[in-house]
Amino acid sequence: MKKFLILSLLVLSSGILFGQFTIGPKVGYNASKFSTDLDTISSGFKSGFQIGVFVRIGKKFYVQPELYYTTQGGVFESNTSNWEQKVSIGSLDIPLLVGFKMLNAKVVNLRILAGPLASFVVSKSVKDAGGVLGPIENADLSTINWAIQLGGGLDVLFMSFDVRYQIGLNNLIEEINTAAINSKNNVWVVSLGFKIL
């Protein structure tokens, strides 16, 4: 964690001194789904949102650290029993992205980007649907998660539009009832940022 923050601060300070610098707020929508290794459990998508700030440093090649609060989750359903559980997570996410502007004009930019993301869970809940208790509990959910984001973006004047896919690297849930579920969080993200500097 300390190394990740120190690296982010070094990248940010070097960009301010030596490159083009942009900062602004961003909001977004996400659709997340937890994977599962168990054939007896299926999972579905859950909608969420994000709100935060982004910084972009550089011209044709750029670095883009971000900080935002996001809500994500998923729905687990048993294929053999009559239970369904909705998992909700609120987290502080810190992606550190590297990108390339394929089209770099004054009015319009077309970009690609990718990089690691650290996610620190600040709230989590598991709710049973239909009155039947399921096996997943709050304590089963990991509190720190890692992912890779990849995607593209389009800048028009002061607006910055991104579409990304987030691939979970660690298990959000290792096991339930001693059965290995190995559930990772995979997310589609659509966001809109506003350049204020």
Short mmCIF file of N, CA and C in Angstrom, two decimals, residues 29-143:
data_model
loop_
_atom_site.label_atom_id
_atom_site.label_comp_id
_atom_site.label_asym_id
_atom_site.label_seq_id
_atom_site.Cartn_x
_atom_site.Cartn_y
_atom_site.Cartn_z
N TYR A 29 -21.18 5.09 -14.26
CA TYR A 29 -22.08 3.96 -14.02
C TYR A 29 -21.27 2.67 -14.20
N ASN A 30 -21.55 1.66 -13.38
CA ASN A 30 -20.87 0.37 -13.58
C ASN A 30 -21.86 -0.78 -13.45
N ALA A 31 -21.52 -1.87 -14.10
CA ALA A 31 -22.28 -3.11 -13.99
C ALA A 31 -21.27 -4.20 -13.62
N SER A 32 -21.41 -4.76 -12.42
CA SER A 32 -20.44 -5.73 -11.92
C SER A 32 -21.07 -7.11 -11.78
N LYS A 33 -20.21 -8.11 -11.94
CA LYS A 33 -20.65 -9.50 -11.80
C LYS A 33 -19.52 -10.31 -11.18
N PHE A 34 -19.86 -11.11 -10.18
CA PHE A 34 -18.87 -11.95 -9.53
C PHE A 34 -18.79 -13.29 -10.25
N SER A 35 -17.58 -13.73 -10.53
CA SER A 35 -17.39 -15.07 -11.11
C SER A 35 -17.50 -16.10 -9.99
N THR A 36 -17.70 -17.35 -10.37
CA THR A 36 -17.74 -18.43 -9.39
C THR A 36 -17.25 -19.74 -10.01
N ASP A 37 -16.54 -20.52 -9.23
CA ASP A 37 -16.04 -21.82 -9.69
C ASP A 37 -17.04 -22.96 -9.43
N LEU A 38 -18.10 -22.66 -8.68
CA LEU A 38 -19.06 -23.71 -8.31
C LEU A 38 -20.18 -23.82 -9.33
N ASP A 39 -20.42 -25.03 -9.83
CA ASP A 39 -21.52 -25.24 -10.78
C ASP A 39 -22.88 -25.09 -10.12
N THR A 40 -22.93 -25.23 -8.81
CA THR A 40 -24.21 -25.17 -8.09
C THR A 40 -24.66 -23.74 -7.81
N ILE A 41 -23.79 -22.74 -8.12
CA ILE A 41 -24.13 -21.34 -7.87
C ILE A 41 -23.96 -20.54 -9.16
N SER A 42 -24.95 -19.75 -9.48
CA SER A 42 -24.85 -18.84 -10.63
C SER A 42 -24.84 -17.41 -10.11
N SER A 43 -24.32 -16.49 -10.93
CA SER A 43 -24.23 -15.09 -10.49
C SER A 43 -24.79 -14.17 -11.57
N GLY A 44 -25.29 -13.01 -11.13
CA GLY A 44 -25.87 -12.04 -12.04
C GLY A 44 -25.28 -10.66 -11.83
N PHE A 45 -25.57 -9.76 -12.77
CA PHE A 45 -25.04 -8.39 -12.72
C PHE A 45 -25.78 -7.55 -11.69
N LYS A 46 -25.05 -6.55 -11.16
CA LYS A 46 -25.63 -5.56 -10.26
C LYS A 46 -25.11 -4.19 -10.67
N SER A 47 -25.98 -3.21 -10.72
CA SER A 47 -25.60 -1.85 -11.13
C SER A 47 -25.03 -1.06 -9.97
N GLY A 48 -24.14 -0.12 -10.28
CA GLY A 48 -23.57 0.75 -9.27
C GLY A 48 -23.13 2.06 -9.89
N PHE A 49 -22.46 2.90 -9.09
CA PHE A 49 -22.01 4.19 -9.58
C PHE A 49 -20.63 4.50 -9.03
N GLN A 50 -20.00 5.53 -9.58
CA GLN A 50 -18.73 6.02 -9.04
C GLN A 50 -18.71 7.54 -9.11
N ILE A 51 -17.99 8.16 -8.19
CA ILE A 51 -17.81 9.60 -8.18
C ILE A 51 -16.44 9.91 -7.59
N GLY A 52 -15.70 10.80 -8.25
CA GLY A 52 -14.36 11.09 -7.77
C GLY A 52 -13.65 12.11 -8.62
N VAL A 53 -12.33 11.94 -8.73
CA VAL A 53 -11.49 12.90 -9.44
C VAL A 53 -10.43 12.16 -10.24
N PHE A 54 -10.04 12.74 -11.39
CA PHE A 54 -8.97 12.16 -12.20
C PHE A 54 -7.92 13.23 -12.49
N VAL A 55 -6.70 12.76 -12.72
CA VAL A 55 -5.59 13.64 -13.10
C VAL A 55 -4.94 13.01 -14.33
N ARG A 56 -4.67 13.82 -15.35
CA ARG A 56 -4.00 13.30 -16.55
C ARG A 56 -2.72 14.10 -16.78
N ILE A 57 -1.61 13.38 -16.94
CA ILE A 57 -0.29 14.00 -17.06
C ILE A 57 0.37 13.49 -18.33
N GLY A 58 0.72 14.40 -19.22
CA GLY A 58 1.40 14.03 -20.45
C GLY A 58 0.64 14.47 -21.68
N LYS A 59 1.27 14.33 -22.83
CA LYS A 59 0.66 14.74 -24.09
C LYS A 59 0.20 13.51 -24.87
N LYS A 60 1.04 12.99 -25.77
CA LYS A 60 0.61 11.82 -26.56
C LYS A 60 0.57 10.56 -25.69
N PHE A 61 1.64 10.32 -24.94
CA PHE A 61 1.63 9.28 -23.90
C PHE A 61 1.28 9.98 -22.59
N TYR A 62 0.45 9.36 -21.78
CA TYR A 62 0.04 10.03 -20.54
C TYR A 62 -0.13 9.01 -19.41
N VAL A 63 -0.10 9.54 -18.20
CA VAL A 63 -0.38 8.78 -16.99
C VAL A 63 -1.64 9.38 -16.38
N GLN A 64 -2.54 8.52 -15.89
CA GLN A 64 -3.80 9.00 -15.33
C GLN A 64 -4.13 8.33 -14.01
N PRO A 65 -3.66 8.89 -12.90
CA PRO A 65 -4.11 8.40 -11.59
C PRO A 65 -5.50 8.95 -11.28
N GLU A 66 -6.27 8.17 -10.52
CA GLU A 66 -7.62 8.57 -10.15
C GLU A 66 -7.90 8.18 -8.71
N LEU A 67 -8.91 8.81 -8.14
CA LEU A 67 -9.41 8.44 -6.82
C LEU A 67 -10.92 8.62 -6.86
N TYR A 68 -11.66 7.56 -6.58
CA TYR A 68 -13.11 7.70 -6.56
C TYR A 68 -13.75 6.70 -5.61
N TYR A 69 -14.96 7.07 -5.19
CA TYR A 69 -15.79 6.17 -4.39
C TYR A 69 -16.70 5.43 -5.36
N THR A 70 -16.81 4.13 -5.20
CA THR A 70 -17.64 3.33 -6.10
C THR A 70 -18.51 2.36 -5.33
N THR A 71 -19.69 2.10 -5.87
CA THR A 71 -20.55 1.05 -5.34
C THR A 71 -20.62 -0.06 -6.39
N GLN A 72 -20.45 -1.29 -5.95
CA GLN A 72 -20.47 -2.45 -6.85
C GLN A 72 -21.17 -3.59 -6.13
N GLY A 73 -21.29 -4.69 -6.81
CA GLY A 73 -21.89 -5.84 -6.17
C GLY A 73 -22.23 -6.93 -7.16
N GLY A 74 -23.03 -7.85 -6.71
CA GLY A 74 -23.45 -8.96 -7.54
C GLY A 74 -24.56 -9.73 -6.87
N VAL A 75 -25.14 -10.64 -7.61
CA VAL A 75 -26.23 -11.47 -7.10
C VAL A 75 -25.81 -12.93 -7.25
N PHE A 76 -25.86 -13.67 -6.14
CA PHE A 76 -25.59 -15.11 -6.16
C PHE A 76 -26.90 -15.87 -5.98
N GLU A 77 -27.05 -16.94 -6.74
CA GLU A 77 -28.27 -17.74 -6.65
C GLU A 77 -27.89 -19.22 -6.72
N SER A 78 -28.48 -20.00 -5.84
CA SER A 78 -28.22 -21.44 -5.83
C SER A 78 -29.01 -22.13 -6.94
N ASN A 79 -28.34 -23.03 -7.66
CA ASN A 79 -29.01 -23.82 -8.70
C ASN A 79 -29.65 -25.08 -8.13
N THR A 80 -29.37 -25.38 -6.87
CA THR A 80 -29.91 -26.61 -6.27
C THR A 80 -30.80 -26.34 -5.06
N SER A 81 -30.57 -25.19 -4.38
CA SER A 81 -31.40 -24.83 -3.22
C SER A 81 -32.20 -23.58 -3.57
N ASN A 82 -33.02 -23.14 -2.62
CA ASN A 82 -33.92 -22.02 -2.89
C ASN A 82 -33.44 -20.74 -2.22
N TRP A 83 -32.15 -20.39 -2.40
CA TRP A 83 -31.67 -19.14 -1.81
C TRP A 83 -31.07 -18.22 -2.86
N GLU A 84 -31.12 -16.93 -2.56
CA GLU A 84 -30.54 -15.90 -3.42
C GLU A 84 -30.00 -14.80 -2.51
N GLN A 85 -28.78 -14.33 -2.80
CA GLN A 85 -28.17 -13.29 -1.98
C GLN A 85 -27.63 -12.16 -2.85
N LYS A 86 -27.88 -10.92 -2.38
CA LYS A 86 -27.38 -9.74 -3.07
C LYS A 86 -26.22 -9.17 -2.27
N VAL A 87 -25.07 -9.06 -2.91
CA VAL A 87 -23.86 -8.55 -2.26
C VAL A 87 -23.62 -7.12 -2.74
N SER A 88 -23.45 -6.19 -1.80
CA SER A 88 -23.18 -4.79 -2.12
C SER A 88 -21.88 -4.35 -1.45
N ILE A 89 -21.07 -3.61 -2.20
CA ILE A 89 -19.77 -3.17 -1.71
C ILE A 89 -19.60 -1.68 -2.03
N GLY A 90 -19.12 -0.93 -1.06
CA GLY A 90 -18.69 0.45 -1.29
C GLY A 90 -17.19 0.52 -1.06
N SER A 91 -16.45 1.12 -1.99
CA SER A 91 -14.99 1.11 -1.86
C SER A 91 -14.36 2.40 -2.38
N LEU A 92 -13.16 2.68 -1.87
CA LEU A 92 -12.32 3.73 -2.42
C LEU A 92 -11.37 3.08 -3.40
N ASP A 93 -11.46 3.49 -4.66
CA ASP A 93 -10.66 2.87 -5.72
C ASP A 93 -9.59 3.83 -6.21
N ILE A 94 -8.38 3.29 -6.41
CA ILE A 94 -7.25 4.09 -6.89
C ILE A 94 -6.63 3.39 -8.09
N PRO A 95 -7.08 3.74 -9.31
CA PRO A 95 -6.40 3.21 -10.50
C PRO A 95 -5.19 4.07 -10.85
N LEU A 96 -4.17 3.45 -11.41
CA LEU A 96 -3.01 4.16 -11.94
C LEU A 96 -2.83 3.70 -13.39
N LEU A 97 -3.37 4.50 -14.31
CA LEU A 97 -3.48 4.11 -15.71
C LEU A 97 -2.41 4.75 -16.58
N VAL A 98 -2.03 4.05 -17.61
CA VAL A 98 -1.11 4.56 -18.62
C VAL A 98 -1.85 4.54 -19.95
N GLY A 99 -1.75 5.64 -20.71
CA GLY A 99 -2.51 5.71 -21.95
C GLY A 99 -1.74 6.28 -23.12
N PHE A 100 -2.39 6.19 -24.28
CA PHE A 100 -1.82 6.69 -25.52
C PHE A 100 -2.93 7.37 -26.32
N LYS A 101 -2.67 8.59 -26.78
CA LYS A 101 -3.65 9.31 -27.59
C LYS A 101 -3.44 8.96 -29.05
N MET A 102 -4.37 8.17 -29.61
CA MET A 102 -4.27 7.77 -31.02
C MET A 102 -4.62 8.93 -31.94
N LEU A 103 -5.52 9.78 -31.49
CA LEU A 103 -5.86 11.02 -32.20
C LEU A 103 -5.71 12.14 -31.19
N ASN A 104 -4.81 13.07 -31.48
CA ASN A 104 -4.50 14.12 -30.50
C ASN A 104 -4.70 15.48 -31.15
N ALA A 105 -5.95 15.93 -31.20
CA ALA A 105 -6.29 17.23 -31.78
C ALA A 105 -6.68 18.19 -30.67
N LYS A 106 -6.86 19.45 -31.00
CA LYS A 106 -7.20 20.43 -29.97
C LYS A 106 -8.61 20.23 -29.44
N VAL A 107 -9.54 19.87 -30.32
CA VAL A 107 -10.94 19.75 -29.92
C VAL A 107 -11.30 18.33 -29.54
N VAL A 108 -10.71 17.33 -30.22
CA VAL A 108 -11.08 15.92 -30.00
C VAL A 108 -9.82 15.08 -29.81
N ASN A 109 -9.86 14.21 -28.80
CA ASN A 109 -8.79 13.22 -28.57
C ASN A 109 -9.42 11.83 -28.48
N LEU A 110 -8.78 10.86 -29.09
CA LEU A 110 -9.20 9.46 -28.99
C LEU A 110 -8.07 8.70 -28.29
N ARG A 111 -8.40 8.00 -27.18
CA ARG A 111 -7.37 7.43 -26.33
C ARG A 111 -7.59 5.95 -26.05
N ILE A 112 -6.50 5.24 -25.71
CA ILE A 112 -6.57 3.91 -25.10
C ILE A 112 -5.82 3.98 -23.77
N LEU A 113 -6.19 3.12 -22.82
CA LEU A 113 -5.56 3.17 -21.50
C LEU A 113 -5.66 1.82 -20.80
N ALA A 114 -4.74 1.58 -19.88
CA ALA A 114 -4.73 0.35 -19.09
C ALA A 114 -3.87 0.56 -17.86
N GLY A 115 -4.13 -0.22 -16.81
CA GLY A 115 -3.31 -0.13 -15.62
C GLY A 115 -3.92 -0.83 -14.43
N PRO A 116 -3.16 -0.90 -13.32
CA PRO A 116 -3.64 -1.58 -12.11
C PRO A 116 -4.58 -0.70 -11.30
N LEU A 117 -5.37 -1.36 -10.46
CA LEU A 117 -6.31 -0.66 -9.58
C LEU A 117 -6.26 -1.30 -8.20
N ALA A 118 -6.17 -0.47 -7.17
CA ALA A 118 -6.28 -0.92 -5.78
C ALA A 118 -7.63 -0.47 -5.24
N SER A 119 -8.36 -1.39 -4.62
CA SER A 119 -9.71 -1.11 -4.13
C SER A 119 -9.79 -1.43 -2.64
N PHE A 120 -10.15 -0.41 -1.84
CA PHE A 120 -10.22 -0.56 -0.39
C PHE A 120 -11.68 -0.48 0.05
N VAL A 121 -12.22 -1.61 0.51
CA VAL A 121 -13.63 -1.70 0.86
C VAL A 121 -13.91 -0.92 2.14
N VAL A 122 -14.89 -0.01 2.08
CA VAL A 122 -15.27 0.78 3.26
C VAL A 122 -16.65 0.40 3.79
N SER A 123 -17.45 -0.29 2.96
CA SER A 123 -18.74 -0.80 3.43
C SER A 123 -19.10 -2.04 2.62
N LYS A 124 -19.79 -2.97 3.26
CA LYS A 124 -20.19 -4.20 2.58
C LYS A 124 -21.42 -4.77 3.26
N SER A 125 -22.30 -5.37 2.45
CA SER A 125 -23.49 -6.00 3.01
C SER A 125 -23.92 -7.17 2.14
N VAL A 126 -24.50 -8.16 2.79
CA VAL A 126 -25.05 -9.33 2.12
C VAL A 126 -26.50 -9.45 2.56
N LYS A 127 -27.43 -9.41 1.58
CA LYS A 127 -28.86 -9.47 1.89
C LYS A 127 -29.47 -10.72 1.27
N ASP A 128 -30.27 -11.40 2.08
CA ASP A 128 -30.99 -12.58 1.59
C ASP A 128 -32.29 -12.15 0.94
N ALA A 129 -32.58 -12.73 -0.22
CA ALA A 129 -33.83 -12.45 -0.93
C ALA A 129 -34.78 -13.63 -0.76
N GLY A 130 -36.06 -13.36 -0.65
CA GLY A 130 -37.05 -14.43 -0.58
C GLY A 130 -37.19 -15.10 0.76
N GLY A 131 -36.54 -14.56 1.79
CA GLY A 131 -36.71 -15.10 3.14
C GLY A 131 -35.92 -16.36 3.43
N VAL A 132 -35.10 -16.84 2.49
CA VAL A 132 -34.29 -18.04 2.72
C VAL A 132 -32.85 -17.62 2.96
N LEU A 133 -32.27 -18.07 4.07
CA LEU A 133 -30.90 -17.69 4.41
C LEU A 133 -29.90 -18.38 3.49
N GLY A 134 -28.95 -17.58 2.96
CA GLY A 134 -27.88 -18.12 2.12
C GLY A 134 -26.61 -18.30 2.92
N PRO A 135 -25.60 -18.89 2.31
CA PRO A 135 -24.37 -19.23 3.04
C PRO A 135 -23.34 -18.09 3.14
N ILE A 136 -23.47 -17.02 2.34
CA ILE A 136 -22.46 -15.96 2.32
C ILE A 136 -22.71 -14.96 3.44
N GLU A 137 -21.64 -14.59 4.16
CA GLU A 137 -21.73 -13.60 5.23
C GLU A 137 -20.77 -12.45 4.94
N ASN A 138 -21.00 -11.32 5.62
CA ASN A 138 -20.14 -10.14 5.45
C ASN A 138 -18.67 -10.48 5.65
N ALA A 139 -18.38 -11.31 6.63
CA ALA A 139 -16.99 -11.65 6.96
C ALA A 139 -16.30 -12.42 5.84
N ASP A 140 -17.07 -13.00 4.91
CA ASP A 140 -16.48 -13.75 3.80
C ASP A 140 -15.89 -12.84 2.73
N LEU A 141 -16.25 -11.55 2.73
CA LEU A 141 -15.84 -10.62 1.68
C LEU A 141 -14.48 -10.01 1.99
N SER A 142 -13.60 -10.01 1.01
CA SER A 142 -12.26 -9.42 1.16
C SER A 142 -12.37 -7.91 1.35
N THR A 143 -11.45 -7.31 2.10
CA THR A 143 -11.48 -5.86 2.34
C THR A 143 -10.53 -5.07 1.44
#
